[in-house]
Amino acid sequence: MTFDVVAIGNALVDSEFSLSQDELQQVGLTYGNMTLADETAQQALFDGLQKQGVALAKQSGGGSAANSMVAFGCLGGQAFYHCRVGDDELGKFYLADLANCGVQTDPAFAISAEGQTGSCAVLVTPDGERTMQTHLGASSHIDESNVKFDVLTGAKWLYLEGYLAMSPSVSDALDKLHQTARQAGAKIAVSFADPAVVKFAKDGLEKMLAKGVDAIFCNHEEASLFAQADGNADPINALIKYSELVVITNSDKPTTIAVRGDNGIEEYQVDSVPVQSVIDTNGAGDNYAGAFLYGLSQDYSLTDCGKLAATVAARIVSQFGSRLTPTDYQAIKNSL
């Protein structure tokens, strides 16, 4: 089977909690960011939330690139996802959840006999911002053994999740994926995924970009952090040297789309879609990237890609949870 996009990222089961700013302060996480934790620290967080009386609100499949692939697949694209899960109930749940959303995996490559499936605690405050603590579990050891390189044959895109910059074990696999994608004629996209990636794993992120990519997805904070670390005041100039296309979202403000053109850098502004109330920002950027990439795979104009992505992201932040139903994704596409 030929795929429109082949992706790789962390496999995490999301446990979402709704809590106050005071309750968030008591668990000591950095507001709006992702923090990596070992199994002991993750359990301590869950225990601390329980002591405060903060109940689990929702559990679902997660992971940045996986969320993007769910949007891509539910909109009608053919997506394949590489990941690493444990040989446990959460791992089975995770792979089945992707299959139900039309995203293909290969359990023979994804399931590891060692380690437990990764988890992500998603703490959502009343302003809708998500703060996360992640125990990578089996994902922390993702490597070449989890990658089915031949699925890139005929693919249009290879999609890389920025969080992988924090996983040294996957470095060789990323190099080989980059090479295989180029040989297969596939374009390459990278999503920065979280400000923490730029803050704490910029070297790994730059390695993902160093050989040149075709699209970068990030938000304004991530782009600014990346540019500042390079001593560059302009995020677009800092990023466009790595990529033909740069897409920078900015919450409820317009998204900036920059592309190298025949006459230099061309920029477009695509308005966000207003929402009555922001409930949960978890997965908004992932869904934006997945929907935008779907548009690119179907030869939409850049502005139409942005309109589709903005509409999907607006629906995401208006609900609790990082994914819509397949019916909802299709309804959004049809409405546009």
Short mmCIF file of C-alpha atoms in Angstrom, two decimals:
data_model
loop_
_atom_site.label_atom_id
_atom_site.label_comp_id
_atom_site.label_asym_id
_atom_site.label_seq_id
_atom_site.Cartn_x
_atom_site.Cartn_y
_atom_site.Cartn_z
CA MET A 1 0.00 0.00 0.00
CA THR A 2 1.20 3.51 -0.80
CA PHE A 3 0.90 6.13 1.94
CA ASP A 4 0.48 9.89 1.67
CA VAL A 5 2.49 10.37 4.84
CA VAL A 6 4.77 8.22 6.99
CA ALA A 7 5.41 9.50 10.52
CA ILE A 8 7.40 8.63 13.61
CA GLY A 9 6.88 9.80 17.16
CA ASN A 10 6.25 8.90 20.77
CA ALA A 11 3.40 6.57 21.70
CA LEU A 12 1.73 7.91 24.82
CA VAL A 13 -1.59 7.29 26.48
CA ASP A 14 -2.94 10.65 27.67
CA SER A 15 -4.55 10.99 31.09
CA GLU A 16 -6.29 14.37 31.20
CA PHE A 17 -7.16 16.28 34.36
CA SER A 18 -9.04 19.55 34.83
CA LEU A 19 -7.65 21.58 37.73
CA SER A 20 -7.18 25.09 39.11
CA GLN A 21 -4.05 27.23 38.86
CA ASP A 22 -3.48 26.70 42.60
CA GLU A 23 -3.71 22.93 42.21
CA LEU A 24 -1.26 23.08 39.29
CA GLN A 25 1.17 25.11 41.40
CA GLN A 26 1.07 22.48 44.13
CA VAL A 27 2.33 19.75 41.77
CA GLY A 28 5.23 22.00 40.75
CA LEU A 29 5.12 21.70 36.94
CA THR A 30 6.07 24.52 34.57
CA TYR A 31 2.86 26.09 33.28
CA GLY A 32 2.24 25.48 29.57
CA ASN A 33 5.29 23.26 29.07
CA MET A 34 6.09 19.56 28.88
CA THR A 35 8.33 17.97 31.51
CA LEU A 36 9.94 14.54 31.13
CA ALA A 37 9.76 12.23 34.14
CA ASP A 38 10.71 8.70 35.14
CA GLU A 39 8.18 6.12 36.27
CA THR A 40 8.54 7.06 39.94
CA ALA A 41 7.98 10.77 39.33
CA GLN A 42 5.00 10.03 37.09
CA GLN A 43 3.36 7.90 39.76
CA ALA A 44 4.12 10.58 42.35
CA LEU A 45 2.28 13.12 40.19
CA PHE A 46 -0.77 10.87 39.86
CA ASP A 47 -0.72 10.25 43.62
CA GLY A 48 -0.42 13.98 44.30
CA LEU A 49 -3.40 14.76 42.09
CA GLN A 50 -5.43 12.07 43.85
CA LYS A 51 -4.59 13.55 47.26
CA GLN A 52 -5.84 16.93 46.04
CA GLY A 53 -9.07 15.32 44.89
CA VAL A 54 -8.34 15.97 41.21
CA ALA A 55 -10.09 13.18 39.32
CA LEU A 56 -9.17 11.73 35.92
CA ALA A 57 -11.39 13.37 33.31
CA LYS A 58 -10.42 11.48 30.16
CA GLN A 59 -7.99 8.85 28.90
CA SER A 60 -7.12 8.48 25.22
CA GLY A 61 -4.32 7.81 22.78
CA GLY A 62 -1.91 10.70 22.44
CA GLY A 63 1.54 11.72 21.29
CA SER A 64 2.22 14.77 19.13
CA ALA A 65 2.84 13.13 15.76
CA ALA A 66 0.13 10.55 16.43
CA ASN A 67 -2.41 13.34 16.97
CA SER A 68 -1.28 14.88 13.68
CA MET A 69 -1.68 11.55 11.89
CA VAL A 70 -5.18 11.06 13.33
CA ALA A 71 -6.21 14.43 11.88
CA PHE A 72 -4.54 13.54 8.58
CA GLY A 73 -6.14 10.10 8.41
CA CYS A 74 -9.62 11.16 9.47
CA LEU A 75 -9.61 13.92 6.86
CA GLY A 76 -9.09 11.23 4.24
CA GLY A 77 -5.33 10.76 3.86
CA GLN A 78 -3.41 7.50 4.02
CA ALA A 79 -1.10 7.60 7.06
CA PHE A 80 1.39 5.16 8.57
CA TYR A 81 2.76 5.70 12.08
CA HIS A 82 5.98 4.35 13.59
CA CYS A 83 6.15 4.13 17.37
CA ARG A 84 7.16 1.86 20.26
CA VAL A 85 4.74 0.55 22.88
CA GLY A 86 5.04 -2.04 25.62
CA ASP A 87 3.56 -5.51 25.39
CA ASP A 88 0.75 -4.52 27.75
CA GLU A 89 -2.91 -3.52 27.78
CA LEU A 90 -2.15 0.17 27.25
CA GLY A 91 -0.05 -0.71 24.21
CA LYS A 92 -2.86 -2.76 22.70
CA PHE A 93 -5.31 0.06 23.44
CA TYR A 94 -2.99 2.59 21.83
CA LEU A 95 -2.53 0.70 18.53
CA ALA A 96 -6.23 -0.17 18.32
CA ASP A 97 -7.12 3.49 18.86
CA LEU A 98 -4.94 4.52 15.91
CA ALA A 99 -6.48 1.82 13.72
CA ASN A 100 -9.96 3.08 14.57
CA CYS A 101 -8.90 6.49 13.27
CA GLY A 102 -7.61 5.06 9.99
CA VAL A 103 -3.91 5.31 10.86
CA GLN A 104 -1.92 2.18 10.03
CA THR A 105 0.83 0.71 12.19
CA ASP A 106 2.62 -2.64 12.21
CA PRO A 107 2.45 -4.29 15.66
CA ALA A 108 5.40 -6.53 14.74
CA PHE A 109 7.57 -3.41 14.65
CA ALA A 110 5.79 -1.32 17.31
CA ILE A 111 5.41 -3.73 20.24
CA SER A 112 8.44 -4.20 22.49
CA ALA A 113 8.71 -6.99 25.03
CA GLU A 114 10.65 -4.63 27.29
CA GLY A 115 9.20 -1.63 29.09
CA GLN A 116 5.69 -0.34 29.61
CA THR A 117 3.71 1.88 27.26
CA GLY A 118 4.43 5.58 27.78
CA SER A 119 2.01 7.90 29.54
CA CYS A 120 1.35 11.62 29.55
CA ALA A 121 -0.39 13.49 32.34
CA VAL A 122 -2.20 16.45 30.75
CA LEU A 123 -3.20 19.10 33.28
CA VAL A 124 -5.72 21.61 31.91
CA THR A 125 -6.31 24.87 33.79
CA PRO A 126 -9.45 27.05 33.48
CA ASP A 127 -7.82 29.20 30.77
CA GLY A 128 -7.58 26.10 28.57
CA GLU A 129 -3.77 25.88 28.69
CA ARG A 130 -2.28 22.42 28.94
CA THR A 131 0.69 21.56 31.14
CA MET A 132 2.16 18.09 30.69
CA GLN A 133 4.39 15.58 32.41
CA THR A 134 5.51 12.67 30.24
CA HIS A 135 6.90 9.27 31.15
CA LEU A 136 8.15 7.97 27.82
CA GLY A 137 8.31 4.35 28.93
CA ALA A 138 8.97 2.10 25.93
CA SER A 139 9.08 5.19 23.67
CA SER A 140 12.34 6.27 25.28
CA HIS A 141 14.03 3.35 23.51
CA ILE A 142 12.51 3.76 20.05
CA ASP A 143 15.12 2.90 17.42
CA GLU A 144 15.65 1.36 13.98
CA SER A 145 14.02 -1.91 15.04
CA ASN A 146 10.71 -0.04 15.25
CA VAL A 147 10.92 1.41 11.74
CA LYS A 148 9.57 -0.25 8.61
CA PHE A 149 11.60 1.73 6.09
CA ASP A 150 9.98 0.26 2.97
CA VAL A 151 6.65 2.00 3.70
CA LEU A 152 8.28 5.20 2.42
CA THR A 153 8.19 3.81 -1.11
CA GLY A 154 5.75 6.03 -2.98
CA ALA A 155 5.02 8.22 0.06
CA LYS A 156 4.51 11.95 -0.41
CA TRP A 157 5.72 13.04 3.04
CA LEU A 158 7.83 11.94 6.00
CA TYR A 159 6.69 13.61 9.24
CA LEU A 160 9.03 13.91 12.23
CA GLU A 161 8.00 14.88 15.76
CA GLY A 162 10.23 17.37 17.56
CA TYR A 163 10.01 15.47 20.85
CA LEU A 164 12.26 12.82 19.26
CA ALA A 165 15.11 15.32 19.61
CA MET A 166 15.02 14.28 23.28
CA SER A 167 15.48 10.56 22.47
CA PRO A 168 19.14 9.68 21.62
CA SER A 169 18.17 6.09 20.77
CA VAL A 170 16.27 7.22 17.67
CA SER A 171 19.05 9.34 16.15
CA ASP A 172 20.35 6.69 13.72
CA ALA A 173 16.80 5.81 12.65
CA LEU A 174 16.04 9.47 11.90
CA ASP A 175 19.17 9.75 9.75
CA LYS A 176 18.18 6.63 7.82
CA LEU A 177 14.57 7.82 7.48
CA HIS A 178 15.79 11.14 6.07
CA GLN A 179 18.00 9.36 3.56
CA THR A 180 15.30 6.85 2.61
CA ALA A 181 12.72 9.59 2.18
CA ARG A 182 14.99 11.55 -0.16
CA GLN A 183 15.72 8.43 -2.19
CA ALA A 184 12.00 7.72 -2.42
CA GLY A 185 11.20 11.28 -3.50
CA ALA A 186 9.21 12.06 -0.34
CA LYS A 187 9.23 15.52 1.21
CA ILE A 188 10.11 15.93 4.88
CA ALA A 189 8.22 17.88 7.55
CA VAL A 190 9.25 18.56 11.15
CA SER A 191 6.98 19.76 13.95
CA PHE A 192 8.70 21.42 16.92
CA ALA A 193 5.86 20.13 19.18
CA ASP A 194 6.64 22.05 22.40
CA PRO A 195 8.73 24.98 23.70
CA ALA A 196 10.58 22.50 25.96
CA VAL A 197 12.05 20.84 22.86
CA VAL A 198 13.65 24.13 21.78
CA LYS A 199 14.77 24.97 25.32
CA PHE A 200 16.32 21.65 26.26
CA ALA A 201 17.01 19.73 23.04
CA LYS A 202 17.88 22.38 20.47
CA ASP A 203 20.98 20.49 19.33
CA GLY A 204 18.89 17.43 18.57
CA LEU A 205 16.29 19.57 16.82
CA GLU A 206 18.93 21.25 14.68
CA LYS A 207 20.27 17.83 13.72
CA MET A 208 16.79 16.92 12.46
CA LEU A 209 16.81 20.08 10.34
CA ALA A 210 20.47 20.20 9.30
CA LYS A 211 20.17 18.23 6.06
CA GLY A 212 17.28 20.38 4.94
CA VAL A 213 13.54 19.76 5.22
CA ASP A 214 10.53 20.88 3.22
CA ALA A 215 8.19 22.10 5.97
CA ILE A 216 8.51 23.27 9.57
CA PHE A 217 5.50 23.58 11.88
CA CYS A 218 5.83 25.49 15.15
CA ASN A 219 4.11 28.12 17.24
CA HIS A 220 5.25 31.68 17.87
CA GLU A 221 6.91 30.91 21.21
CA GLU A 222 8.87 27.97 19.77
CA ALA A 223 9.94 29.98 16.72
CA SER A 224 11.07 32.91 18.87
CA LEU A 225 13.06 30.68 21.23
CA PHE A 226 14.77 29.04 18.27
CA ALA A 227 15.65 32.39 16.71
CA GLN A 228 16.88 33.93 19.97
CA ALA A 229 19.20 30.98 20.57
CA ASP A 230 20.71 31.68 17.15
CA GLY A 231 21.01 35.39 17.91
CA ASN A 232 18.42 36.12 15.22
CA ALA A 233 15.64 38.60 15.91
CA ASP A 234 13.44 37.33 13.07
CA PRO A 235 12.05 33.79 13.49
CA ILE A 236 11.26 33.45 9.80
CA ASN A 237 14.84 34.18 8.77
CA ALA A 238 16.10 31.77 11.43
CA LEU A 239 13.91 28.93 10.13
CA ILE A 240 13.62 29.46 6.40
CA LYS A 241 17.30 28.58 5.90
CA TYR A 242 16.42 25.02 6.93
CA SER A 243 13.12 24.63 5.10
CA GLU A 244 11.25 25.59 1.94
CA LEU A 245 8.09 26.23 3.97
CA VAL A 246 7.64 27.58 7.51
CA VAL A 247 4.26 27.66 9.27
CA ILE A 248 4.11 29.62 12.55
CA THR A 249 0.85 29.56 14.50
CA ASN A 250 0.16 32.20 17.13
CA SER A 251 -2.81 31.24 19.30
CA ASP A 252 -5.85 33.33 18.29
CA LYS A 253 -3.73 35.61 16.10
CA PRO A 254 -3.10 34.99 12.38
CA THR A 255 -0.77 32.19 11.34
CA THR A 256 2.30 33.21 9.35
CA ILE A 257 3.12 31.07 6.33
CA ALA A 258 6.50 31.75 4.74
CA VAL A 259 7.75 30.03 1.59
CA ARG A 260 10.80 30.43 -0.58
CA GLY A 261 9.61 31.80 -3.90
CA ASP A 262 11.18 32.80 -7.21
CA ASN A 263 11.37 36.38 -5.95
CA GLY A 264 12.59 35.63 -2.44
CA ILE A 265 10.56 34.83 0.66
CA GLU A 266 6.81 35.09 0.21
CA GLU A 267 4.64 35.51 3.31
CA TYR A 268 0.94 34.88 3.86
CA GLN A 269 -1.26 35.55 6.86
CA VAL A 270 -4.18 33.23 7.58
CA ASP A 271 -6.64 34.28 10.29
CA SER A 272 -7.46 31.97 13.15
CA VAL A 273 -11.07 30.85 13.57
CA PRO A 274 -12.79 32.55 16.54
CA VAL A 275 -14.06 30.32 19.33
CA GLN A 276 -16.59 31.17 22.02
CA SER A 277 -14.62 29.52 24.80
CA VAL A 278 -11.19 27.87 24.97
CA ILE A 279 -11.63 24.63 26.91
CA ASP A 280 -8.38 22.73 26.26
CA THR A 281 -5.39 23.62 24.05
CA ASN A 282 -3.93 20.09 24.20
CA GLY A 283 -3.34 18.83 20.66
CA ALA A 284 -4.24 22.09 18.91
CA GLY A 285 -0.84 22.51 17.27
CA ASP A 286 -0.65 18.80 16.41
CA ASN A 287 -4.02 18.92 14.69
CA TYR A 288 -3.12 22.14 12.90
CA ALA A 289 -0.01 20.51 11.44
CA GLY A 290 -1.83 17.32 10.50
CA ALA A 291 -4.66 19.16 8.75
CA PHE A 292 -2.25 21.53 6.99
CA LEU A 293 -0.16 18.58 5.80
CA TYR A 294 -3.30 16.84 4.53
CA GLY A 295 -4.04 19.94 2.46
CA LEU A 296 -0.51 19.92 1.07
CA SER A 297 -0.84 16.23 0.15
CA GLN A 298 -4.00 17.05 -1.79
CA ASP A 299 -2.42 20.04 -3.58
CA TYR A 300 -4.47 22.70 -1.75
CA SER A 301 -3.18 26.27 -1.95
CA LEU A 302 -1.19 27.38 1.10
CA THR A 303 -3.99 29.66 2.26
CA ASP A 304 -6.58 26.89 1.89
CA CYS A 305 -4.28 24.58 3.89
CA GLY A 306 -4.21 27.26 6.58
CA LYS A 307 -7.99 27.70 6.58
CA LEU A 308 -8.59 23.96 6.98
CA ALA A 309 -5.96 23.71 9.73
CA ALA A 310 -7.31 26.75 11.58
CA THR A 311 -10.84 25.36 11.52
CA VAL A 312 -9.74 21.98 12.86
CA ALA A 313 -7.61 23.60 15.59
CA ALA A 314 -10.50 25.86 16.63
CA ARG A 315 -12.74 22.83 17.12
CA ILE A 316 -10.01 21.08 19.14
CA VAL A 317 -9.61 23.92 21.66
CA SER A 318 -13.40 24.09 22.04
CA GLN A 319 -13.57 20.61 23.57
CA PHE A 320 -11.80 18.51 26.17
CA GLY A 321 -9.26 16.18 24.55
CA SER A 322 -6.70 16.23 21.75
CA ARG A 323 -8.67 14.51 18.97
CA LEU A 324 -12.02 14.84 17.23
CA THR A 325 -14.17 11.98 15.99
CA PRO A 326 -13.67 10.87 12.36
CA THR A 327 -17.15 12.24 11.60
CA ASP A 328 -16.21 15.67 12.97
CA TYR A 329 -13.04 15.87 10.88
CA GLN A 330 -15.00 14.96 7.75
CA ALA A 331 -17.72 17.50 8.54
CA ILE A 332 -15.11 20.27 8.83
CA LYS A 333 -13.55 19.32 5.49
CA ASN A 334 -16.93 19.21 3.79
CA SER A 335 -17.94 22.57 5.25
CA LEU A 336 -14.96 24.21 3.55
#
